[in-house]
Structure formats: structure tokens, C-alpha cells
């Protein structure tokens, strides 16, 4: 069977949110099925990674993922002031597999060509750089994340260093706002996860005089942090309830939930993980408890800033990453002034920017 491309109408799907379009491409001969969703391209062509996942219970679940993730990319790109819209790709994986075949990646490349440059993708969960080298044999619309910049590749974490810098400046903005302190001297930070982002983050915090409490499932990483930063080690179950100033979730999402809420003693939550709140209403719970939450998609944008900044120097990328602190200062100030939780404020800023972009393009249409 040749590649079959369709544009399903998903407007009745519960996760649909005025998406501009959804493409579905299939080739049963090679067990290939993909959904590509473009949420909003008012600020520029869609950008967002490509997920390969064989665990979808049904088609609705794959559609839910692509609709929600593409919307999330609109918000992340817009809040980071990137000239890109939101899009995402979800390949419905063959049961029992964890990675796409070269045939699947080439088929994806052909499907991307159908979008004529309105969207570009790259690695995400279940895909890696080499997959996009293969897709790149048949399409120009892929990005390979390995953006080598002088010095950065040799540092711990490699490109995740940009994400770590973003978390660091965002955390400092939160500390300045909540604790009235302009550096991290003596600030107690509990860090969950010591991976590519959190390890360099701990280095910055330690160099700045913070006291670290850490945990990871990997004991080797924990021992290293104890030796290198004088960190206190606790178990993964205990980390969120530590008596600290800042809790920094840098492992997986969903840490802030009904069960953990009452145990949180930190005054600030600022970390790298995506989807830190199990439910949207937890942002309001944190707000009412006086806990300052740095919205995850705002503070962890250093990664996406790096990925889309191909051709820019390290200094240019860093300048954009440092803006994460400024954006968060605006979010925190507006949250106080309007007595609204920080998630709502960040979302509102995005909606305002999107509305502005729509007005500008409407004006241009009229002028033409
Ligand atoms: P990573 O895989 O390098 O590190 C994650 C670490 O968390 C690992 O050391 C792992 O052992 C540990 N971990 C997992 N579950 C744990 C648990 N229950 N308790 C304690 N430790 C646990 O990942 P990363 O690249 O450092 O990313 C961290 C988080 O930030 C992820 O949620 C990722 O989606 C998000 N994020 C990363 C980037 C980036 O540039 N890498 C960008 C944006 C968001």
C-alpha cells in the first residue's frame, strides 16, 4: 500500500482546542501510522518533537496525545518569545517495539513534505537524532537536535545545559520575588532527579552558595552529588516533603498532586520536569497555600530555545535563555497584582500574544 494521507476532523475530540489542522498518514505494508497536529502557527511555522509510542490503548489515546502536546508547544514557544507556533508528531508504534524502523522514518519524511514547511520536527520520547538523519533523506523538514556549539558539548549535560541555565535563572527570579534575596547564598533547595538537566543545575546552585538536598533512583549520581556539592541525600519518597525553600522537580511529571500537596513545605517550586502538576487545579491549590510555582513550560524552555536556534552562537542562545528569568518576573508580579495563580497568568500572557498576532495578520490581510 502506498502512503495514504488524510486530514481527519477531530473537532469533536475532548482534547481539541481550535487546532489548525491534523494530518494522518498510514502505510499498512510497513505498519506505519502517524498523527501530526498543528495547533497554532500565528507566530510562525510549527515546531515540536516527534514521539514514537507503542503503548496507546486506541486511536483516541494517540489523538489525545498529539492534540495536547501540540497545544503545549504553542504555549511553550509563545511564552519563550520564539517565532514559532505549536505542533507535534505522534507515531503509533508497532506493539512491542520501542523505536521506529528506517522505513517508518522515511514514510514520516514523506508525510512531513505534505505540510510544505508549515511544520518541522525532531527527536522526542522514543525517537533519536539518527532517526531524523534517516527521515532527512526524503525531507528537509526535520531538525537534528545535536547542535554543536563551542564548549557546550563538552560540559556535563551537553545541550541540556541550556535547560539547566533556564531553570537556574528562573529559580533565582522566584527566590528574589518570594524571599527578597538576589542570590542563592544559604537558600535550601531540594532537587528530585540528578540527570542531564539537574546535575549542572546543582553545580550552579552549589557555586552560588545554596544548600542542596538531593535524590535519584541512581545511587551513583547521588553519591557524586554528595561528594561534589556536599549535598544531603534523601530517598525519592522523602524529597518533596523536605523543609527547604525551593523544591525542584527534575525527574518525571505529576509530582504535585492531591497526595503530595499537604506535605510540601517549600515556598517555591521551580524545576525542569514537564507536567509537574497532576491536574490544572493544583496551580490554584499552590497559590492559596502561598507557594510560588514557576510554570513548568515557562521555566524549562531553555531546551526548546536551543533546539530551534540552529545557526546561532552560544551567546545568542544564552541571551534568550536568560529572558526566562524576565518572563517569570512578569508572571509573578501579575499573579500578585491580580491574585491569580501563576499557571493562569502564564496562559493568559500566551493567549494575549496569540490574539495580538492574529490581529496583526488580519491587519496585513486588509492592507493587501
Ligand atoms: P534525565 O533522564 O537525564 O534525568 C532524569 C533523572 O531522574 C534520572 O537520573 C533518573 O534516574 C531520575 N529519576 C527518575 N525517576 C525518579 C524518581 N522517581 N525519583 C528520583 N529520581 C528519579 O532527564 P533530563 O534530561 O535531566 O530531564 C529531566 C526532566 O526535565 C524530564 O522530565 C524532562 O522531560 C524535562 N525536560 C528536559 C529538558 C532537556 O533539555 N533535557 C527540557 C525540558 C524539560
mmCIF file of C-alpha atoms in Angstrom, residues 23-353:
data_model
loop_
_atom_site.group_PDB
_atom_site.id
_atom_site.type_symbol
_atom_site.label_atom_id
_atom_site.label_comp_id
_atom_site.label_asym_id
_atom_site.label_seq_id
_atom_site.Cartn_x
_atom_site.Cartn_y
_atom_site.Cartn_z
ATOM 1 C CA UNK A 23 -2.739 15.136 9.341
ATOM 2 C CA UNK A 24 -2.915 11.354 9.494
ATOM 3 C CA UNK A 25 -0.635 9.236 7.280
ATOM 4 C CA UNK A 26 -0.701 5.447 7.046
ATOM 5 C CA UNK A 27 1.043 2.658 5.201
ATOM 6 C CA UNK A 28 -0.133 -0.754 6.391
ATOM 7 C CA UNK A 29 2.647 -2.560 4.467
ATOM 8 C CA UNK A 30 5.215 -1.212 6.901
ATOM 9 C CA UNK A 31 2.879 -0.883 9.910
ATOM 10 C CA UNK A 32 3.084 2.909 9.848
ATOM 11 C CA UNK A 33 0.559 5.322 11.276
ATOM 12 C CA UNK A 34 1.263 8.897 12.295
ATOM 13 C CA UNK A 35 -0.702 11.878 13.530
ATOM 14 C CA UNK A 36 0.757 15.338 13.034
ATOM 15 C CA UNK A 37 -1.135 18.196 14.682
ATOM 16 C CA UNK A 38 -0.602 21.893 14.061
ATOM 17 C CA UNK A 39 -2.184 23.844 16.889
ATOM 18 C CA UNK A 40 -1.430 27.473 16.157
ATOM 19 C CA UNK A 41 1.027 28.937 13.653
ATOM 20 C CA UNK A 42 0.140 32.609 14.230
ATOM 21 C CA UNK A 43 3.681 33.330 15.465
ATOM 22 C CA UNK A 44 5.439 31.257 12.812
ATOM 23 C CA UNK A 45 5.758 27.717 11.476
ATOM 24 C CA UNK A 46 5.011 24.899 13.900
ATOM 25 C CA UNK A 47 7.816 23.333 15.890
ATOM 26 C CA UNK A 48 7.572 20.347 18.217
ATOM 27 C CA UNK A 49 9.112 16.918 18.583
ATOM 28 C CA UNK A 50 8.136 13.518 17.257
ATOM 29 C CA UNK A 51 7.091 10.843 19.731
ATOM 30 C CA UNK A 52 7.165 7.103 18.969
ATOM 31 C CA UNK A 53 4.935 5.211 21.365
ATOM 32 C CA UNK A 54 3.559 1.688 21.065
ATOM 33 C CA UNK A 55 1.524 1.821 24.262
ATOM 34 C CA UNK A 56 -1.576 3.699 23.025
ATOM 35 C CA UNK A 57 -4.721 1.839 24.102
ATOM 36 C CA UNK A 58 -6.567 3.032 20.988
ATOM 37 C CA UNK A 59 -6.688 5.736 18.317
ATOM 38 C CA UNK A 60 -8.409 8.209 20.653
ATOM 39 C CA UNK A 61 -5.433 7.981 23.016
ATOM 40 C CA UNK A 62 -2.919 8.752 20.258
ATOM 41 C CA UNK A 63 -5.095 11.643 19.074
ATOM 42 C CA UNK A 64 -5.327 12.941 22.631
ATOM 43 C CA UNK A 65 -1.536 12.939 22.920
ATOM 44 C CA UNK A 66 -0.951 14.743 19.634
ATOM 45 C CA UNK A 67 -3.665 17.334 20.337
ATOM 46 C CA UNK A 68 -2.491 18.078 23.877
ATOM 47 C CA UNK A 69 1.222 18.066 23.098
ATOM 48 C CA UNK A 70 0.871 20.323 20.043
ATOM 49 C CA UNK A 71 -1.167 22.802 22.093
ATOM 50 C CA UNK A 72 1.536 22.661 24.773
ATOM 51 C CA UNK A 73 4.163 23.570 22.177
ATOM 52 C CA UNK A 74 2.183 26.668 21.141
ATOM 53 C CA UNK A 75 2.237 27.812 24.758
ATOM 54 C CA UNK A 76 5.915 26.995 25.310
ATOM 55 C CA UNK A 77 7.137 28.628 22.076
ATOM 56 C CA UNK A 78 4.950 31.701 22.506
ATOM 57 C CA UNK A 79 5.868 32.361 26.133
ATOM 58 C CA UNK A 80 9.563 31.975 25.263
ATOM 59 C CA UNK A 81 9.059 34.639 22.545
ATOM 60 C CA UNK A 82 10.173 32.228 19.843
ATOM 61 C CA UNK A 83 8.962 32.978 16.315
ATOM 62 C CA UNK A 84 7.314 29.565 16.064
ATOM 63 C CA UNK A 85 3.928 28.016 16.543
ATOM 64 C CA UNK A 86 2.949 24.738 18.152
ATOM 65 C CA UNK A 87 2.945 21.336 16.521
ATOM 66 C CA UNK A 88 3.631 17.758 17.443
ATOM 67 C CA UNK A 89 4.019 14.360 15.818
ATOM 68 C CA UNK A 90 2.892 11.067 17.303
ATOM 69 C CA UNK A 91 3.828 7.828 15.560
ATOM 70 C CA UNK A 92 1.547 4.999 16.675
ATOM 71 C CA UNK A 93 4.202 2.367 17.322
ATOM 72 C CA UNK A 94 4.025 -1.307 16.440
ATOM 73 C CA UNK A 95 3.063 -3.201 19.625
ATOM 74 C CA UNK A 96 6.106 -4.473 21.477
ATOM 75 C CA UNK A 97 8.558 -2.072 19.786
ATOM 76 C CA UNK A 98 10.269 0.944 21.314
ATOM 77 C CA UNK A 99 11.786 2.641 18.270
ATOM 78 C CA UNK A 100 10.813 3.309 14.647
ATOM 79 C CA UNK A 101 12.280 1.408 11.706
ATOM 80 C CA UNK A 102 14.119 3.276 8.917
ATOM 81 C CA UNK A 103 11.093 2.616 6.618
ATOM 82 C CA UNK A 104 8.830 4.301 9.156
ATOM 83 C CA UNK A 105 11.132 7.326 9.410
ATOM 84 C CA UNK A 106 11.205 7.694 5.604
ATOM 85 C CA UNK A 107 7.404 7.407 5.498
ATOM 86 C CA UNK A 108 7.263 10.131 8.158
ATOM 87 C CA UNK A 109 9.530 12.254 5.958
ATOM 88 C CA UNK A 110 7.082 11.934 3.049
ATOM 89 C CA UNK A 111 4.170 12.839 5.355
ATOM 90 C CA UNK A 112 6.049 15.963 6.516
ATOM 91 C CA UNK A 113 6.533 17.006 2.883
ATOM 92 C CA UNK A 114 2.746 17.181 2.544
ATOM 93 C CA UNK A 115 2.810 20.105 5.014
ATOM 94 C CA UNK A 116 5.077 22.154 2.784
ATOM 95 C CA UNK A 117 7.274 23.588 5.542
ATOM 96 C CA UNK A 118 4.423 24.657 7.839
ATOM 97 C CA UNK A 119 5.934 22.330 10.450
ATOM 98 C CA UNK A 120 9.321 20.894 11.331
ATOM 99 C CA UNK A 121 10.085 18.158 13.841
ATOM 100 C CA UNK A 122 12.905 16.356 15.624
ATOM 101 C CA UNK A 123 13.621 13.905 18.419
ATOM 102 C CA UNK A 124 11.366 13.337 21.411
ATOM 103 C CA UNK A 125 10.342 10.357 23.542
ATOM 104 C CA UNK A 126 11.064 7.151 21.589
ATOM 105 C CA UNK A 127 12.995 8.782 18.750
ATOM 106 C CA UNK A 128 16.608 9.884 18.469
ATOM 107 C CA UNK A 129 18.863 12.006 16.324
ATOM 108 C CA UNK A 130 19.793 9.161 13.960
ATOM 109 C CA UNK A 131 16.087 8.596 13.153
ATOM 110 C CA UNK A 132 15.915 12.123 11.761
ATOM 111 C CA UNK A 133 19.064 11.682 9.751
ATOM 112 C CA UNK A 134 17.124 8.874 8.003
ATOM 113 C CA UNK A 135 13.930 10.947 7.614
ATOM 114 C CA UNK A 136 16.176 13.704 6.274
ATOM 115 C CA UNK A 137 16.938 11.511 3.236
ATOM 116 C CA UNK A 138 13.474 12.352 1.886
ATOM 117 C CA UNK A 139 12.514 15.650 3.576
ATOM 118 C CA UNK A 140 14.019 18.983 4.564
ATOM 119 C CA UNK A 141 11.522 19.428 7.381
ATOM 120 C CA UNK A 142 13.414 17.741 10.206
ATOM 121 C CA UNK A 143 15.782 19.147 12.771
ATOM 122 C CA UNK A 144 18.576 17.237 14.334
ATOM 123 C CA UNK A 145 18.986 18.294 17.923
ATOM 124 C CA UNK A 146 22.746 17.823 18.118
ATOM 125 C CA UNK A 147 23.536 21.479 17.676
ATOM 126 C CA UNK A 148 27.237 21.609 18.360
ATOM 127 C CA UNK A 149 28.347 24.867 19.898
ATOM 128 C CA UNK A 150 31.848 25.593 21.041
ATOM 129 C CA UNK A 151 32.425 24.269 24.520
ATOM 130 C CA UNK A 152 28.849 23.297 25.285
ATOM 131 C CA UNK A 153 29.031 19.687 24.092
ATOM 132 C CA UNK A 154 31.935 19.020 26.443
ATOM 133 C CA UNK A 155 30.128 20.258 29.529
ATOM 134 C CA UNK A 156 28.091 17.913 31.738
ATOM 135 C CA UNK A 157 24.616 17.561 30.252
ATOM 136 C CA UNK A 158 25.617 18.865 26.787
ATOM 137 C CA UNK A 159 22.677 20.739 25.227
ATOM 138 C CA UNK A 160 20.587 20.147 28.399
ATOM 139 C CA UNK A 161 22.874 22.780 29.874
ATOM 140 C CA UNK A 162 20.642 25.430 28.296
ATOM 141 C CA UNK A 163 17.652 23.944 30.089
ATOM 142 C CA UNK A 164 19.668 23.901 33.321
ATOM 143 C CA UNK A 165 20.580 27.586 32.862
ATOM 144 C CA UNK A 166 16.926 28.421 32.306
ATOM 145 C CA UNK A 167 15.910 26.624 35.497
ATOM 146 C CA UNK A 168 18.693 28.407 37.377
ATOM 147 C CA UNK A 169 17.720 31.914 36.261
ATOM 148 C CA UNK A 170 14.028 31.099 36.741
ATOM 149 C CA UNK A 171 14.686 29.820 40.261
ATOM 150 C CA UNK A 172 16.680 32.964 41.058
ATOM 151 C CA UNK A 173 13.771 35.102 39.846
ATOM 152 C CA UNK A 174 11.438 33.124 42.122
ATOM 153 C CA UNK A 175 13.800 33.465 45.104
ATOM 154 C CA UNK A 176 14.124 37.211 44.520
ATOM 155 C CA UNK A 177 10.339 37.554 44.328
ATOM 156 C CA UNK A 178 9.379 35.312 47.222
ATOM 157 C CA UNK A 179 12.339 35.566 49.601
ATOM 158 C CA UNK A 180 13.591 39.031 48.611
ATOM 159 C CA UNK A 181 17.106 37.708 48.057
ATOM 160 C CA UNK A 182 19.122 38.314 44.897
ATOM 161 C CA UNK A 183 21.483 35.362 45.136
ATOM 162 C CA UNK A 184 21.245 31.760 46.280
ATOM 163 C CA UNK A 185 23.503 32.043 49.325
ATOM 164 C CA UNK A 186 22.071 29.890 52.093
ATOM 165 C CA UNK A 187 18.927 29.031 50.105
ATOM 166 C CA UNK A 188 17.898 25.405 50.717
ATOM 167 C CA UNK A 189 16.940 23.561 47.537
ATOM 168 C CA UNK A 190 15.610 20.005 47.277
ATOM 169 C CA UNK A 191 16.286 18.518 43.837
ATOM 170 C CA UNK A 192 14.496 15.398 42.617
ATOM 171 C CA UNK A 193 16.439 13.654 39.851
ATOM 172 C CA UNK A 194 20.103 14.251 39.057
ATOM 173 C CA UNK A 195 20.046 13.772 35.289
ATOM 174 C CA UNK A 196 21.245 15.829 32.343
ATOM 175 C CA UNK A 197 19.430 18.968 33.486
ATOM 176 C CA UNK A 198 19.594 18.687 37.262
ATOM 177 C CA UNK A 199 23.267 17.840 37.606
ATOM 178 C CA UNK A 200 24.562 21.057 36.012
ATOM 179 C CA UNK A 201 21.761 22.913 37.817
ATOM 180 C CA UNK A 202 23.165 21.607 41.116
ATOM 181 C CA UNK A 203 26.616 22.795 40.051
ATOM 182 C CA UNK A 204 25.329 26.351 39.506
ATOM 183 C CA UNK A 205 23.394 26.314 42.771
ATOM 184 C CA UNK A 206 26.319 24.956 44.751
ATOM 185 C CA UNK A 207 28.688 27.533 43.239
ATOM 186 C CA UNK A 208 26.173 30.202 44.255
ATOM 187 C CA UNK A 209 26.116 29.087 47.896
ATOM 188 C CA UNK A 210 22.851 27.106 48.009
ATOM 189 C CA UNK A 211 22.413 24.105 50.338
ATOM 190 C CA UNK A 212 21.298 21.047 48.395
ATOM 191 C CA UNK A 213 19.136 18.095 49.345
ATOM 192 C CA UNK A 214 19.089 15.539 46.531
ATOM 193 C CA UNK A 215 17.672 12.232 45.407
ATOM 194 C CA UNK A 216 17.795 9.937 42.382
ATOM 195 C CA UNK A 217 16.987 6.313 41.644
ATOM 196 C CA UNK A 218 20.616 6.019 40.538
ATOM 197 C CA UNK A 219 22.764 5.840 43.687
ATOM 198 C CA UNK A 220 25.934 6.629 41.779
ATOM 199 C CA UNK A 221 24.580 10.057 40.830
ATOM 200 C CA UNK A 222 23.528 10.667 44.428
ATOM 201 C CA UNK A 223 26.972 9.726 45.770
ATOM 202 C CA UNK A 224 28.593 12.064 43.257
ATOM 203 C CA UNK A 225 26.365 14.967 44.302
ATOM 204 C CA UNK A 226 27.090 14.304 47.969
ATOM 205 C CA UNK A 227 30.846 14.270 47.312
ATOM 206 C CA UNK A 228 30.909 17.177 44.854
ATOM 207 C CA UNK A 229 28.359 19.569 46.347
ATOM 208 C CA UNK A 230 28.183 18.486 49.994
ATOM 209 C CA UNK A 231 24.528 17.654 49.281
ATOM 210 C CA UNK A 232 22.350 15.839 51.771
ATOM 211 C CA UNK A 233 20.880 12.641 50.286
ATOM 212 C CA UNK A 234 17.316 11.515 50.989
ATOM 213 C CA UNK A 235 15.092 8.836 49.463
ATOM 214 C CA UNK A 236 12.863 9.633 46.433
ATOM 215 C CA UNK A 237 9.784 9.285 48.661
ATOM 216 C CA UNK A 238 11.037 11.907 51.120
ATOM 217 C CA UNK A 239 12.304 14.618 48.785
ATOM 218 C CA UNK A 240 9.081 16.541 48.209
ATOM 219 C CA UNK A 241 8.419 16.926 51.943
ATOM 220 C CA UNK A 242 11.830 18.395 52.816
ATOM 221 C CA UNK A 243 11.928 21.520 54.949
ATOM 222 C CA UNK A 244 13.541 23.666 52.248
ATOM 223 C CA UNK A 245 12.979 26.986 50.497
ATOM 224 C CA UNK A 246 12.741 25.554 46.983
ATOM 225 C CA UNK A 247 11.520 22.224 45.660
ATOM 226 C CA UNK A 248 12.921 21.448 42.203
ATOM 227 C CA UNK A 249 11.238 18.519 40.421
ATOM 228 C CA UNK A 250 13.701 17.407 37.735
ATOM 229 C CA UNK A 251 12.716 13.753 37.224
ATOM 230 C CA UNK A 252 9.261 12.963 35.814
ATOM 231 C CA UNK A 253 5.939 14.816 35.855
ATOM 232 C CA UNK A 254 2.958 14.595 38.206
ATOM 233 C CA UNK A 255 4.821 15.265 41.474
ATOM 234 C CA UNK A 256 2.376 17.932 42.606
ATOM 235 C CA UNK A 257 -0.840 16.038 43.267
ATOM 236 C CA UNK A 258 -3.582 15.561 45.835
ATOM 237 C CA UNK A 259 -1.431 13.174 47.829
ATOM 238 C CA UNK A 260 1.746 15.283 47.966
ATOM 239 C CA UNK A 261 0.113 18.722 48.310
ATOM 240 C CA UNK A 262 -0.163 18.822 52.111
ATOM 241 C CA UNK A 263 3.387 17.599 52.633
ATOM 242 C CA UNK A 264 5.068 20.396 50.647
ATOM 243 C CA UNK A 265 6.996 22.751 52.951
ATOM 244 C CA UNK A 266 8.919 24.615 50.246
ATOM 245 C CA UNK A 267 7.884 28.186 49.492
ATOM 246 C CA UNK A 268 8.839 27.871 45.831
ATOM 247 C CA UNK A 269 8.502 25.165 43.184
ATOM 248 C CA UNK A 270 10.927 25.585 40.297
ATOM 249 C CA UNK A 271 12.136 22.588 38.311
ATOM 250 C CA UNK A 272 12.678 21.051 34.889
ATOM 251 C CA UNK A 273 10.098 18.269 34.686
ATOM 252 C CA UNK A 274 7.246 18.584 32.215
ATOM 253 C CA UNK A 275 3.680 18.451 33.554
ATOM 254 C CA UNK A 276 4.659 18.880 37.203
ATOM 255 C CA UNK A 277 1.045 19.443 38.227
ATOM 256 C CA UNK A 278 -1.050 16.271 38.112
ATOM 257 C CA UNK A 279 -4.110 18.463 37.472
ATOM 258 C CA UNK A 280 -4.509 22.103 36.442
ATOM 259 C CA UNK A 281 -6.377 22.905 39.674
ATOM 260 C CA UNK A 282 -3.207 22.142 41.649
ATOM 261 C CA UNK A 283 -1.837 25.509 40.494
ATOM 262 C CA UNK A 284 -4.666 27.152 42.420
ATOM 263 C CA UNK A 285 -4.018 24.934 45.471
ATOM 264 C CA UNK A 286 -0.371 26.074 45.485
ATOM 265 C CA UNK A 287 -1.405 29.719 45.056
ATOM 266 C CA UNK A 288 -3.809 29.510 48.011
ATOM 267 C CA UNK A 289 -1.083 27.946 50.153
ATOM 268 C CA UNK A 290 1.297 30.815 49.308
ATOM 269 C CA UNK A 291 3.661 28.534 47.380
ATOM 270 C CA UNK A 292 5.176 30.286 44.361
ATOM 271 C CA UNK A 293 5.029 27.959 41.359
ATOM 272 C CA UNK A 294 7.206 28.669 38.317
ATOM 273 C CA UNK A 295 5.057 27.206 35.500
ATOM 274 C CA UNK A 296 6.950 24.253 34.027
ATOM 275 C CA UNK A 297 6.606 25.230 30.391
ATOM 276 C CA UNK A 298 7.953 28.710 31.179
ATOM 277 C CA UNK A 299 10.966 27.708 33.256
ATOM 278 C CA UNK A 300 12.088 24.678 31.218
ATOM 279 C CA UNK A 301 12.039 26.427 27.826
ATOM 280 C CA UNK A 302 15.866 26.517 27.587
ATOM 281 C CA UNK A 303 15.785 23.170 25.759
ATOM 282 C CA UNK A 304 13.399 24.268 23.036
ATOM 283 C CA UNK A 305 15.161 27.628 22.702
ATOM 284 C CA UNK A 306 18.368 25.720 21.977
ATOM 285 C CA UNK A 307 16.754 23.283 19.551
ATOM 286 C CA UNK A 308 15.199 25.944 17.340
ATOM 287 C CA UNK A 309 18.230 28.266 17.429
ATOM 288 C CA UNK A 310 20.218 26.468 14.753
ATOM 289 C CA UNK A 311 22.919 28.735 13.375
ATOM 290 C CA UNK A 312 23.024 30.998 16.423
ATOM 291 C CA UNK A 313 26.061 31.326 18.661
ATOM 292 C CA UNK A 314 26.193 30.122 22.250
ATOM 293 C CA UNK A 315 25.984 33.766 23.391
ATOM 294 C CA UNK A 316 22.858 34.439 21.329
ATOM 295 C CA UNK A 317 21.142 31.335 22.682
ATOM 296 C CA UNK A 318 22.147 32.189 26.243
ATOM 297 C CA UNK A 319 20.708 35.701 25.876
ATOM 298 C CA UNK A 320 17.342 34.152 25.033
ATOM 299 C CA UNK A 321 17.631 31.646 27.875
ATOM 300 C CA UNK A 322 18.309 34.465 30.340
ATOM 301 C CA UNK A 323 14.987 36.014 29.269
ATOM 302 C CA UNK A 324 13.251 33.137 31.049
ATOM 303 C CA UNK A 325 14.015 34.979 34.294
ATOM 304 C CA UNK A 326 12.431 38.184 32.975
ATOM 305 C CA UNK A 327 9.335 36.347 31.758
ATOM 306 C CA UNK A 328 8.889 34.718 35.146
ATOM 307 C CA UNK A 329 9.298 38.054 36.948
ATOM 308 C CA UNK A 330 6.355 39.324 34.851
ATOM 309 C CA UNK A 331 4.300 36.224 35.635
ATOM 310 C CA UNK A 332 4.973 36.502 39.385
ATOM 311 C CA UNK A 333 4.218 40.243 39.526
ATOM 312 C CA UNK A 334 0.950 39.819 37.633
ATOM 313 C CA UNK A 335 -0.022 36.832 39.779
ATOM 314 C CA UNK A 336 0.318 39.062 42.864
ATOM 315 C CA UNK A 337 -1.416 42.060 41.308
ATOM 316 C CA UNK A 338 -4.403 40.077 40.024
ATOM 317 C CA UNK A 339 -4.444 37.429 42.778
ATOM 318 C CA UNK A 340 -4.426 34.684 40.141
ATOM 319 C CA UNK A 341 -2.336 31.549 40.134
ATOM 320 C CA UNK A 342 0.857 31.619 38.063
ATOM 321 C CA UNK A 343 -0.354 28.967 35.590
ATOM 322 C CA UNK A 344 -3.391 31.025 34.689
ATOM 323 C CA UNK A 345 -1.255 34.146 34.372
ATOM 324 C CA UNK A 346 1.277 32.426 32.062
ATOM 325 C CA UNK A 347 -1.562 31.017 29.922
ATOM 326 C CA UNK A 348 -3.197 34.456 29.782
ATOM 327 C CA UNK A 349 0.027 36.086 28.575
ATOM 328 C CA UNK A 350 0.222 33.462 25.803
ATOM 329 C CA UNK A 351 -3.415 33.997 24.795
ATOM 330 C CA UNK A 352 -2.846 37.766 24.655
ATOM 331 C CA UNK A 353 0.220 37.334 22.448
#
